[in-house]
Every structure is written in structure tokens, then in C-alpha cells.
Short mmCIF file of N, CA and C in Angstrom, two decimals:
data_model
loop_
_atom_site.label_atom_id
_atom_site.label_comp_id
_atom_site.label_asym_id
_atom_site.label_seq_id
_atom_site.Cartn_x
_atom_site.Cartn_y
_atom_site.Cartn_z
N MET A 997 66.05 -2.02 38.03
CA MET A 997 65.17 -1.53 38.66
C MET A 997 63.67 -2.20 38.93
N LYS A 998 62.66 -2.25 40.13
CA LYS A 998 62.41 -2.85 40.43
C LYS A 998 60.96 -1.76 40.72
N VAL A 999 60.19 -2.43 39.79
CA VAL A 999 58.74 -2.38 39.68
C VAL A 999 57.07 -2.88 40.46
N VAL A 1000 56.68 -1.85 41.24
CA VAL A 1000 56.53 -2.03 42.88
C VAL A 1000 54.68 -2.11 41.93
N PHE A 1001 54.04 -2.99 42.41
CA PHE A 1001 52.90 -3.48 41.44
C PHE A 1001 51.87 -4.14 43.76
N PRO A 1002 51.13 -2.89 43.95
CA PRO A 1002 50.62 -3.56 45.13
C PRO A 1002 50.14 -4.53 45.17
N PHE A 1003 50.37 -5.40 45.40
CA PHE A 1003 49.20 -7.16 46.09
C PHE A 1003 48.70 -6.65 47.28
N THR A 1004 47.23 -7.18 47.07
CA THR A 1004 46.40 -7.69 48.93
C THR A 1004 47.40 -8.46 49.32
N THR A 1005 47.57 -8.34 50.22
CA THR A 1005 49.07 -9.59 51.09
C THR A 1005 48.41 -9.13 53.03
N THR A 1006 49.43 -10.83 53.22
CA THR A 1006 49.09 -10.07 54.60
C THR A 1006 49.62 -10.83 55.58
N PHE A 1007 50.32 -11.38 56.41
CA PHE A 1007 51.41 -11.72 57.23
C PHE A 1007 51.33 -11.33 58.40
N PHE A 1008 51.33 -12.52 58.82
CA PHE A 1008 51.13 -12.35 60.76
C PHE A 1008 52.77 -13.15 61.47
N PHE A 1009 52.61 -12.56 61.63
CA PHE A 1009 54.53 -13.79 62.32
C PHE A 1009 54.02 -15.25 62.26
N SER A 1010 53.32 -14.72 61.88
CA SER A 1010 53.08 -15.48 60.46
C SER A 1010 53.22 -13.08 60.43
N LEU A 1011 54.18 -12.37 58.82
CA LEU A 1011 54.16 -10.79 58.05
C LEU A 1011 53.29 -11.17 57.46
N ILE A 1012 52.20 -9.83 57.20
CA ILE A 1012 51.40 -9.51 55.99
C ILE A 1012 50.73 -8.81 54.78
N LEU A 1013 51.34 -9.82 53.43
CA LEU A 1013 51.53 -9.21 52.58
C LEU A 1013 49.76 -9.32 52.02
N SER A 1014 48.43 -8.72 52.35
CA SER A 1014 47.78 -8.01 52.23
C SER A 1014 47.01 -9.60 50.94
N GLY A 1015 46.71 -10.73 52.21
CA GLY A 1015 46.62 -12.17 51.23
C GLY A 1015 48.14 -13.16 52.44
N CYS A 1016 49.28 -12.12 52.50
CA CYS A 1016 51.39 -12.98 52.90
C CYS A 1016 50.34 -13.00 54.54
N GLN A 1017 50.19 -13.79 55.53
CA GLN A 1017 50.81 -13.61 57.39
C GLN A 1017 52.47 -14.01 57.38
N LEU A 1018 52.70 -13.72 57.49
CA LEU A 1018 54.14 -13.20 59.04
C LEU A 1018 54.54 -13.66 59.89
N GLU A 1019 55.15 -15.52 60.61
CA GLU A 1019 55.21 -15.27 61.06
C GLU A 1019 56.54 -15.73 62.45
N ALA A 1020 56.89 -15.61 62.95
CA ALA A 1020 58.31 -16.21 63.45
C ALA A 1020 58.33 -16.83 64.74
N SER A 1021 59.90 -17.19 64.49
CA SER A 1021 59.52 -18.51 66.16
C SER A 1021 61.10 -18.51 65.78
N ASP A 1022 61.85 -18.15 66.95
CA ASP A 1022 62.95 -18.75 67.10
C ASP A 1022 62.94 -19.45 67.86
N HIS A 1023 64.20 -20.87 65.97
CA HIS A 1023 64.23 -21.53 66.41
C HIS A 1023 65.88 -21.49 67.11
N SER A 1024 66.70 -20.77 67.88
CA SER A 1024 68.01 -20.77 68.54
C SER A 1024 68.52 -21.95 69.30
N LYS A 1025 67.62 -22.19 70.24
CA LYS A 1025 67.99 -22.88 71.53
C LYS A 1025 68.41 -24.22 70.54
N LEU A 1026 68.25 -24.76 69.30
CA LEU A 1026 68.86 -25.51 68.89
C LEU A 1026 70.09 -26.25 68.36
N PHE A 1027 71.53 -24.97 68.49
CA PHE A 1027 72.32 -25.06 67.93
C PHE A 1027 72.93 -24.38 68.75
N ALA A 1028 74.21 -24.77 68.39
CA ALA A 1028 75.85 -23.98 69.75
C ALA A 1028 75.89 -23.03 69.07
N ASP A 1029 75.61 -22.73 68.01
CA ASP A 1029 76.81 -21.37 67.68
C ASP A 1029 76.51 -19.78 67.87
N PRO A 1030 76.72 -18.45 67.44
CA PRO A 1030 76.47 -17.88 68.38
C PRO A 1030 74.96 -17.55 66.83
N ALA A 1031 75.90 -17.67 65.84
CA ALA A 1031 73.61 -17.01 64.98
C ALA A 1031 72.64 -18.53 65.47
N ARG A 1032 71.63 -17.21 64.71
CA ARG A 1032 70.00 -17.47 65.42
C ARG A 1032 69.51 -17.45 64.50
N LEU A 1033 68.99 -18.59 64.52
CA LEU A 1033 67.00 -18.96 63.21
C LEU A 1033 66.51 -18.43 64.06
N VAL A 1034 65.88 -17.78 62.31
CA VAL A 1034 65.13 -17.08 63.24
C VAL A 1034 63.74 -18.35 61.82
N ARG A 1035 62.27 -18.77 61.52
CA ARG A 1035 61.48 -19.30 61.59
C ARG A 1035 60.50 -17.95 60.95
N ILE A 1036 60.79 -18.13 59.33
CA ILE A 1036 59.20 -17.27 59.12
C ILE A 1036 57.98 -17.46 58.13
N SER A 1037 56.76 -17.62 58.45
CA SER A 1037 56.06 -18.81 57.59
C SER A 1037 54.90 -17.26 57.59
N TRP A 1038 53.94 -17.64 56.01
CA TRP A 1038 53.12 -16.35 55.99
C TRP A 1038 51.69 -17.74 55.24
N ASP A 1039 50.51 -16.68 55.09
CA ASP A 1039 49.64 -17.20 53.70
C ASP A 1039 50.09 -17.05 51.97
N THR A 1040 49.52 -17.81 51.45
CA THR A 1040 50.16 -16.84 50.03
C THR A 1040 48.78 -16.78 50.07
N PRO A 1041 49.37 -15.30 49.05
CA PRO A 1041 48.69 -13.63 48.81
C PRO A 1041 47.56 -14.45 47.80
N GLU A 1042 46.48 -14.05 47.39
CA GLU A 1042 44.87 -14.98 46.70
C GLU A 1042 44.13 -13.39 45.98
N ARG A 1043 44.90 -12.24 46.07
CA ARG A 1043 44.18 -10.59 45.67
C ARG A 1043 45.88 -10.00 45.31
N ARG A 1044 45.47 -9.09 44.71
CA ARG A 1044 45.83 -7.74 44.46
C ARG A 1044 45.53 -7.07 44.60
N GLU A 1045 45.82 -5.35 45.21
CA GLU A 1045 45.93 -4.49 45.89
C GLU A 1045 44.52 -4.07 44.99
N ASN A 1046 44.60 -4.61 43.59
CA ASN A 1046 43.30 -3.40 42.65
C ASN A 1046 41.77 -4.61 42.80
N GLY A 1047 42.17 -6.30 43.54
CA GLY A 1047 40.98 -6.93 44.41
C GLY A 1047 41.18 -8.36 42.46
N GLU A 1048 41.63 -7.78 41.90
CA GLU A 1048 42.05 -8.81 40.46
C GLU A 1048 42.60 -10.11 41.72
N SER A 1049 42.71 -11.46 41.46
CA SER A 1049 43.22 -12.38 41.49
C SER A 1049 44.72 -12.74 41.29
N LEU A 1050 44.64 -13.02 42.83
CA LEU A 1050 46.55 -13.74 42.32
C LEU A 1050 46.35 -15.46 42.74
N TYR A 1051 46.29 -16.29 41.12
CA TYR A 1051 46.82 -17.56 41.32
C TYR A 1051 48.26 -17.66 41.60
N ALA A 1052 48.43 -18.63 42.45
CA ALA A 1052 50.16 -19.68 42.89
C ALA A 1052 50.77 -19.28 42.27
N TYR A 1053 50.06 -19.75 40.50
CA TYR A 1053 51.17 -19.86 39.48
C TYR A 1053 51.71 -19.24 38.53
N GLU A 1054 51.32 -17.78 39.69
CA GLU A 1054 51.23 -16.42 38.47
C GLU A 1054 52.38 -16.19 39.98
N ILE A 1055 52.66 -16.85 40.75
CA ILE A 1055 54.23 -16.07 41.80
C ILE A 1055 55.26 -16.85 41.92
N GLU A 1056 56.16 -15.68 41.29
CA GLU A 1056 57.43 -16.41 41.14
C GLU A 1056 58.44 -16.40 42.18
N GLY A 1057 57.53 -15.17 42.56
CA GLY A 1057 58.90 -15.65 44.17
C GLY A 1057 58.26 -14.44 45.41
N TYR A 1058 59.27 -14.61 46.97
CA TYR A 1058 58.93 -13.44 47.90
C TYR A 1058 60.59 -13.23 47.77
N GLU A 1059 60.52 -11.73 48.88
CA GLU A 1059 61.72 -10.80 48.77
C GLU A 1059 61.34 -10.45 50.64
N ILE A 1060 62.92 -11.15 51.52
CA ILE A 1060 62.36 -10.51 52.06
C ILE A 1060 63.61 -9.78 52.63
N LYS A 1061 62.89 -8.78 53.62
CA LYS A 1061 64.15 -7.59 54.35
C LYS A 1061 63.82 -7.44 56.06
N TYR A 1062 64.86 -7.85 56.07
CA TYR A 1062 65.59 -8.00 57.82
C TYR A 1062 66.27 -7.42 58.13
N ARG A 1063 66.27 -6.51 59.25
CA ARG A 1063 67.16 -5.73 60.17
C ARG A 1063 67.77 -6.18 61.38
N LYS A 1064 68.89 -6.22 61.86
CA LYS A 1064 68.92 -5.69 63.61
C LYS A 1064 68.25 -4.38 63.63
N MET A 1065 67.04 -3.81 64.24
CA MET A 1065 67.09 -2.95 64.98
C MET A 1065 68.48 -1.69 65.22
N THR A 1066 70.02 -2.26 65.22
CA THR A 1066 70.22 -1.07 65.48
C THR A 1066 71.02 -0.99 64.23
N ASP A 1067 70.78 -1.32 62.66
CA ASP A 1067 71.11 -1.45 61.71
C ASP A 1067 70.43 -0.66 61.25
N GLN A 1068 71.02 0.41 59.69
CA GLN A 1068 70.66 0.81 58.88
C GLN A 1068 70.55 0.42 58.13
N HIS A 1069 71.49 -0.33 57.68
CA HIS A 1069 70.02 -1.28 56.58
C HIS A 1069 70.20 -2.33 56.25
N TYR A 1070 69.54 -3.14 55.78
CA TYR A 1070 68.47 -4.39 55.77
C TYR A 1070 69.09 -5.14 54.89
N GLN A 1071 69.47 -5.95 54.89
CA GLN A 1071 69.74 -7.11 55.11
C GLN A 1071 68.63 -8.09 53.36
N TYR A 1072 68.69 -8.79 52.52
CA TYR A 1072 67.50 -9.83 51.60
C TYR A 1072 67.94 -10.59 51.57
N ARG A 1073 66.75 -11.12 51.99
CA ARG A 1073 67.02 -12.93 50.69
C ARG A 1073 65.75 -13.16 49.66
N THR A 1074 65.82 -13.23 48.54
CA THR A 1074 65.20 -13.95 47.57
C THR A 1074 64.55 -15.12 47.50
N LEU A 1075 63.34 -14.53 47.38
CA LEU A 1075 62.66 -16.63 47.37
C LEU A 1075 62.44 -16.59 46.30
N TRP A 1076 63.17 -17.56 44.78
CA TRP A 1076 61.91 -17.92 43.73
C TRP A 1076 61.36 -19.83 43.93
N ALA A 1077 59.96 -19.91 43.80
CA ALA A 1077 59.30 -20.21 43.51
C ALA A 1077 59.21 -21.65 42.87
N SER A 1078 60.32 -21.59 41.43
CA SER A 1078 61.52 -22.58 40.99
C SER A 1078 62.03 -23.53 41.66
N ASP A 1079 62.62 -22.40 42.55
CA ASP A 1079 63.47 -23.78 44.19
C ASP A 1079 63.17 -24.02 44.50
N TYR A 1080 62.00 -23.92 44.59
CA TYR A 1080 60.67 -24.15 45.89
C TYR A 1080 60.18 -25.45 45.24
N ASP A 1081 59.65 -25.68 43.99
CA ASP A 1081 59.05 -26.62 43.31
C ASP A 1081 57.18 -26.49 43.35
N GLY A 1082 57.60 -24.37 43.71
CA GLY A 1082 56.08 -23.85 43.47
C GLY A 1082 55.61 -23.02 45.20
N LEU A 1083 54.65 -23.60 45.31
CA LEU A 1083 53.98 -23.47 46.72
C LEU A 1083 55.62 -23.22 47.90
N ILE A 1084 55.53 -21.16 48.17
CA ILE A 1084 56.50 -21.47 49.23
C ILE A 1084 56.04 -20.83 50.77
N GLU A 1085 56.35 -21.06 51.60
CA GLU A 1085 54.79 -20.68 53.09
C GLU A 1085 55.79 -20.07 53.85
N GLU A 1086 57.00 -20.96 54.00
CA GLU A 1086 57.58 -20.58 55.17
C GLU A 1086 59.78 -20.72 55.09
N THR A 1087 59.98 -20.09 55.78
CA THR A 1087 62.13 -20.22 55.63
C THR A 1087 62.94 -19.91 56.83
N ALA A 1088 63.50 -20.05 56.83
CA ALA A 1088 64.17 -20.10 58.48
C ALA A 1088 65.27 -19.33 58.11
N VAL A 1089 65.62 -17.69 58.41
CA VAL A 1089 66.59 -17.08 58.54
C VAL A 1089 67.47 -16.93 59.43
N SER A 1090 68.72 -16.99 58.53
CA SER A 1090 69.89 -16.85 60.39
C SER A 1090 70.42 -15.44 60.76
N VAL A 1091 69.92 -15.10 61.91
CA VAL A 1091 70.84 -13.97 61.66
C VAL A 1091 71.67 -13.79 63.15
N ALA A 1092 72.40 -12.90 63.18
CA ALA A 1092 73.29 -12.85 64.37
C ALA A 1092 73.52 -12.57 65.57
N GLY A 1093 73.90 -13.04 66.72
CA GLY A 1093 73.37 -13.25 67.98
C GLY A 1093 72.09 -13.02 68.34
N GLY A 1094 72.36 -12.13 68.94
CA GLY A 1094 70.19 -11.91 70.31
C GLY A 1094 70.22 -10.69 69.63
N GLY A 1095 69.08 -9.87 70.43
CA GLY A 1095 68.93 -8.25 70.30
C GLY A 1095 67.42 -8.83 69.53
N SER A 1096 67.11 -7.37 68.84
CA SER A 1096 66.11 -7.04 68.06
C SER A 1096 65.66 -7.29 67.21
N TYR A 1097 65.19 -7.49 66.19
CA TYR A 1097 65.47 -7.75 64.56
C TYR A 1097 63.44 -7.67 63.65
N GLU A 1098 63.90 -7.43 62.22
CA GLU A 1098 62.61 -5.89 61.56
C GLU A 1098 63.06 -7.37 60.85
N PHE A 1099 61.47 -8.11 60.22
CA PHE A 1099 61.28 -8.72 59.26
C PHE A 1099 60.18 -8.36 58.02
N ALA A 1100 60.82 -7.76 57.15
CA ALA A 1100 58.82 -7.87 56.24
C ALA A 1100 59.31 -8.84 55.00
N VAL A 1101 57.98 -9.20 54.35
CA VAL A 1101 57.98 -9.65 53.55
C VAL A 1101 57.17 -9.32 51.74
N ALA A 1102 57.49 -8.70 50.52
CA ALA A 1102 56.61 -8.44 49.50
C ALA A 1102 57.28 -9.73 48.20
N VAL A 1103 55.23 -10.56 47.70
CA VAL A 1103 55.85 -10.98 46.95
C VAL A 1103 56.05 -10.67 45.83
N PHE A 1104 56.24 -11.38 44.36
CA PHE A 1104 56.74 -10.99 42.84
C PHE A 1104 55.68 -11.92 42.75
N ASP A 1105 55.12 -11.77 41.11
CA ASP A 1105 54.87 -12.40 40.05
C ASP A 1105 56.13 -12.79 38.57
N GLY A 1106 55.49 -13.27 37.83
CA GLY A 1106 55.88 -13.68 37.23
C GLY A 1106 56.70 -12.52 35.73
N ASP A 1107 55.64 -10.82 35.66
CA ASP A 1107 55.92 -10.12 35.69
C ASP A 1107 56.76 -9.06 35.42
N GLY A 1108 57.64 -10.07 37.11
CA GLY A 1108 58.67 -8.35 37.91
C GLY A 1108 57.82 -7.25 38.54
N LEU A 1109 56.33 -7.76 38.78
CA LEU A 1109 55.92 -6.36 39.02
C LEU A 1109 55.47 -7.11 41.28
N TYR A 1110 55.97 -6.73 42.21
CA TYR A 1110 56.31 -6.77 43.25
C TYR A 1110 54.75 -5.92 43.76
N SER A 1111 55.13 -6.81 45.35
CA SER A 1111 53.55 -6.12 45.85
C SER A 1111 54.42 -5.22 47.11
N GLN A 1112 53.99 -4.07 47.72
CA GLN A 1112 54.36 -3.36 48.96
C GLN A 1112 54.67 -4.87 49.66
N TYR A 1113 55.68 -4.48 51.47
CA TYR A 1113 56.29 -5.00 51.94
C TYR A 1113 55.24 -4.74 52.75
N SER A 1114 54.81 -6.28 53.52
CA SER A 1114 54.18 -6.86 54.74
C SER A 1114 54.22 -5.41 56.06
N ASP A 1115 53.79 -4.94 56.21
CA ASP A 1115 54.04 -5.05 57.71
C ASP A 1115 54.80 -5.32 58.21
N ALA A 1116 55.94 -4.37 59.21
CA ALA A 1116 56.71 -5.02 59.38
C ALA A 1116 56.71 -5.70 60.57
N VAL A 1117 57.03 -6.83 61.28
CA VAL A 1117 57.44 -7.87 62.18
C VAL A 1117 59.19 -7.88 63.04
N ILE A 1118 58.72 -7.88 64.40
CA ILE A 1118 59.40 -7.24 65.59
C ILE A 1118 59.86 -8.04 66.44
N VAL A 1119 61.38 -9.30 66.54
CA VAL A 1119 61.58 -10.50 66.75
C VAL A 1119 62.65 -10.35 68.14
N THR A 1120 62.68 -10.52 68.96
CA THR A 1120 63.47 -10.05 70.07
C THR A 1120 63.93 -11.29 70.58
N LEU A 1121 64.82 -11.61 70.53
CA LEU A 1121 66.20 -12.77 71.28
C LEU A 1121 67.06 -12.49 71.88
N ASP A 1122 66.60 -13.12 72.99
CA ASP A 1122 68.10 -13.33 74.49
C ASP A 1122 69.47 -13.60 73.62
#
């Protein structure tokens, strides 16, 4: 069971988990197959919603949810800080084909407390 604890995060699309901002860009033209890569990046959040500091060493990882706008269900990808030697501020997500996709990011700490998801960012691929 996931415990939700709001963090102040900001992602720009970059996306924003109050403190995290998410950015996305289409790198699909680099590849010949129908799968597309969307690079997303964000700023590491520094505060929780209650105003307390959130230190980088407290961040266990990020959860990215995304879907094609015509799909009902989201797909999820978890990035663990330990797999990236700590700080994570970007990743590439593979999506199938063109269309509009929605991305949002949440951060979670070592106690398993999750932020709210950032505001969704929509990317349209040709």
C-alpha cells in the first residue's frame, strides 16, 4: 500500500512536483523503429508541502506515470536513486508510435512517503 505524503515539488517539461520540474523532448527521429523516446527531466525537490526541507539524501526515487491520451490506464516506471548513484534528474521513456502522451512524476522518500504527482505534461509526437 502506497502512503501519500505531499511534497512541494515542481516539474517543468520539465514537470513540477513542487520542487521538481519536468521537461520532455522527442528524440524519436534518432531511431528507425516505431518506438519513440521521450526525454523527461526535472529539478530535485527541496521542500515538502508542509514546508520542511527535503534533502537529496532522503529521496529514495521517483515514479513516472504516463499514457497515450486515448488510453484509459497509465503505465508506471520507478527510478531508484540507488540505481543511479543518488541524484536522478532525467530519464528517457519509450512510447509506441505517434500521438499525444501525458506524463507526471512523483518523488518518494526512504520511508516510502510519496508526493502528489506533478501536474501532467502533454507531449504530441508526429
